[in-house]
mmCIF file of C-alpha atoms in Angstrom:
data_model
loop_
_atom_site.group_PDB
_atom_site.id
_atom_site.type_symbol
_atom_site.label_atom_id
_atom_site.label_comp_id
_atom_site.label_asym_id
_atom_site.label_seq_id
_atom_site.Cartn_x
_atom_site.Cartn_y
_atom_site.Cartn_z
ATOM 1 C CA MET A 1 84.031 102.021 103.470
ATOM 2 C CA VAL A 2 85.972 104.943 102.051
ATOM 3 C CA ARG A 3 88.749 103.859 99.728
ATOM 4 C CA GLU A 4 92.108 105.568 99.831
ATOM 5 C CA GLY A 5 94.662 105.975 97.086
ATOM 6 C CA SER A 6 98.377 105.528 97.541
ATOM 7 C CA ALA A 7 99.408 108.830 95.934
ATOM 8 C CA PRO A 8 98.489 112.472 96.577
ATOM 9 C CA ASN A 9 97.523 112.988 92.904
ATOM 10 C CA PHE A 10 94.984 110.126 92.940
ATOM 11 C CA CYS A 11 91.270 110.349 93.716
ATOM 12 C CA PRO A 12 89.853 106.828 94.079
ATOM 13 C CA PRO A 13 86.163 105.985 93.845
ATOM 14 C CA THR A 14 84.362 106.327 97.160
ATOM 15 C CA GLU A 15 83.224 102.722 96.854
ATOM 16 C CA GLU A 16 83.752 99.793 94.501
ATOM 17 C CA GLY A 17 81.433 99.356 91.518
ATOM 18 C CA ILE A 18 80.346 102.988 90.949
ATOM 19 C CA THR A 19 79.146 103.366 87.366
ATOM 20 C CA ILE A 20 78.262 106.376 85.273
ATOM 21 C CA THR A 21 76.591 106.667 81.909
ATOM 22 C CA LEU A 22 78.199 108.867 79.271
ATOM 23 C CA VAL A 23 77.124 109.632 75.726
ATOM 24 C CA ASP A 24 79.772 108.861 73.089
ATOM 25 C CA GLU A 25 80.516 110.786 69.900
ATOM 26 C CA LYS A 26 77.875 108.710 68.054
ATOM 27 C CA GLY A 27 75.192 109.702 70.554
ATOM 28 C CA GLU A 28 75.093 106.235 72.103
ATOM 29 C CA GLN A 29 75.008 105.726 75.862
ATOM 30 C CA VAL A 30 77.982 103.895 77.357
ATOM 31 C CA GLU A 31 78.036 102.614 80.921
ATOM 32 C CA LEU A 32 81.438 102.869 82.599
ATOM 33 C CA GLU A 33 82.716 101.835 86.007
ATOM 34 C CA PHE A 34 84.728 104.650 87.607
ATOM 35 C CA LEU A 35 88.161 103.419 88.737
ATOM 36 C CA GLY A 36 89.712 106.705 89.788
ATOM 37 C CA LEU A 37 91.019 110.105 88.785
ATOM 38 C CA VAL A 38 94.650 111.190 88.418
ATOM 39 C CA LEU A 39 95.756 114.810 88.544
ATOM 40 C CA LYS A 40 98.654 115.380 86.139
ATOM 41 C CA GLY A 41 99.922 118.937 85.838
ATOM 42 C CA GLU A 42 97.022 121.153 84.812
ATOM 43 C CA SER A 43 94.980 118.160 83.577
ATOM 44 C CA SER A 44 92.836 115.520 85.239
ATOM 45 C CA PHE A 45 92.325 112.062 83.795
ATOM 46 C CA GLY A 46 89.561 109.634 84.657
ATOM 47 C CA PHE A 47 89.999 105.890 84.340
ATOM 48 C CA PHE A 48 87.014 103.731 83.495
ATOM 49 C CA PHE A 49 86.098 100.151 82.695
ATOM 50 C CA PRO A 50 83.328 99.632 80.098
ATOM 51 C CA VAL A 51 80.458 97.711 81.700
ATOM 52 C CA ASP A 52 78.033 95.436 79.839
ATOM 53 C CA ASP A 53 76.301 92.084 80.331
ATOM 54 C CA GLU A 54 79.519 90.154 79.679
ATOM 55 C CA HIS A 55 81.700 92.518 81.753
ATOM 56 C CA PRO A 56 79.883 93.626 84.937
ATOM 57 C CA ALA A 57 81.179 96.281 87.309
ATOM 58 C CA THR A 58 84.060 95.124 89.520
ATOM 59 C CA SER A 59 85.297 92.681 86.870
ATOM 60 C CA SER A 60 88.435 93.458 84.870
ATOM 61 C CA GLY A 61 89.390 94.307 81.330
ATOM 62 C CA GLU A 62 90.452 97.172 79.119
ATOM 63 C CA VAL A 63 90.706 100.535 80.853
ATOM 64 C CA VAL A 64 89.486 103.668 79.065
ATOM 65 C CA VAL A 65 91.363 106.939 79.723
ATOM 66 C CA LEU A 66 89.250 110.105 79.545
ATOM 67 C CA GLU A 67 90.396 113.663 80.177
ATOM 68 C CA VAL A 68 88.218 115.868 82.345
ATOM 69 C CA THR A 69 87.069 118.797 80.176
ATOM 70 C CA GLU A 70 84.627 120.451 82.569
ATOM 71 C CA VAL A 71 83.852 120.498 86.290
ATOM 72 C CA ASP A 72 80.615 121.441 88.031
ATOM 73 C CA ALA A 73 80.073 124.135 90.681
ATOM 74 C CA ASP A 74 81.373 121.729 93.357
ATOM 75 C CA GLY A 75 84.568 121.060 91.401
ATOM 76 C CA GLN A 76 83.465 117.551 90.418
ATOM 77 C CA PRO A 77 84.137 116.285 86.869
ATOM 78 C CA CYS A 78 81.019 116.517 84.714
ATOM 79 C CA SER A 79 82.378 116.293 81.165
ATOM 80 C CA PHE A 80 85.030 114.015 79.685
ATOM 81 C CA GLU A 81 86.771 113.529 76.360
ATOM 82 C CA LEU A 82 88.606 110.465 75.072
ATOM 83 C CA VAL A 83 92.392 110.957 75.139
ATOM 84 C CA ASP A 84 93.447 110.572 71.488
ATOM 85 C CA ASP A 85 97.179 111.122 72.042
ATOM 86 C CA GLU A 86 98.616 107.671 72.815
ATOM 87 C CA VAL A 87 101.686 109.109 74.572
ATOM 88 C CA ILE A 88 99.594 111.252 76.944
ATOM 89 C CA ALA A 89 97.204 108.337 77.569
ATOM 90 C CA ALA A 90 100.129 105.978 78.307
ATOM 91 C CA GLU A 91 101.751 108.474 80.695
ATOM 92 C CA ALA A 92 98.464 109.081 82.507
ATOM 93 C CA TYR A 93 97.798 105.327 82.710
ATOM 94 C CA ALA A 94 101.288 104.720 84.131
ATOM 95 C CA ASP A 95 100.566 107.343 86.808
ATOM 96 C CA PHE A 96 97.228 105.628 87.500
ATOM 97 C CA GLN A 97 98.899 102.211 87.838
ATOM 98 C CA GLU A 98 101.406 103.590 90.331
ATOM 99 C CA ALA A 99 98.792 105.515 92.320
ATOM 100 C CA ALA A 100 96.247 102.684 92.377
ATOM 101 C CA LYS A 101 98.616 99.755 92.889
ATOM 102 C CA ASP A 102 97.140 99.100 96.348
ATOM 103 C CA LEU A 103 93.577 98.987 94.971
ATOM 104 C CA TYR A 104 93.862 97.081 91.673
ATOM 105 C CA ASP A 105 95.860 94.177 90.261
ATOM 106 C CA PHE A 106 97.560 95.266 87.031
ATOM 107 C CA ALA A 107 99.062 91.839 86.208
#
C-alpha cells in the first residue's frame, strides 16, 4: 500500500515501519523509523522516531527533526544533520504535523 500525504510539500514513507540506521556525532549507530519528509523553502526536513527494544517501529514517542544535507544521484536524501535551531525545528515540525495529520495522531 502506498501512503499519501495531505500536503504537496510532504513526502510520506512508502510503507509503515521503514527504519534506517544513521551514525551520530559520537560515531554510534542509531536506528530511526522514517515518518516523512517536509519540503520547506530551499530546505528539506526528515522526521524520525528513535527505535530500540522498548520503542519498536510503529510505536510512538519523541520525534527527531533532521535536515537533509545531501542527496544521492536519484535525488533521495542520503545525509542528515540534527536541527540545532529550536525555532526552525518547531516550524518544520508544525509543517509536518499539518501535512501528516491524516497519517499520525499528534494528541
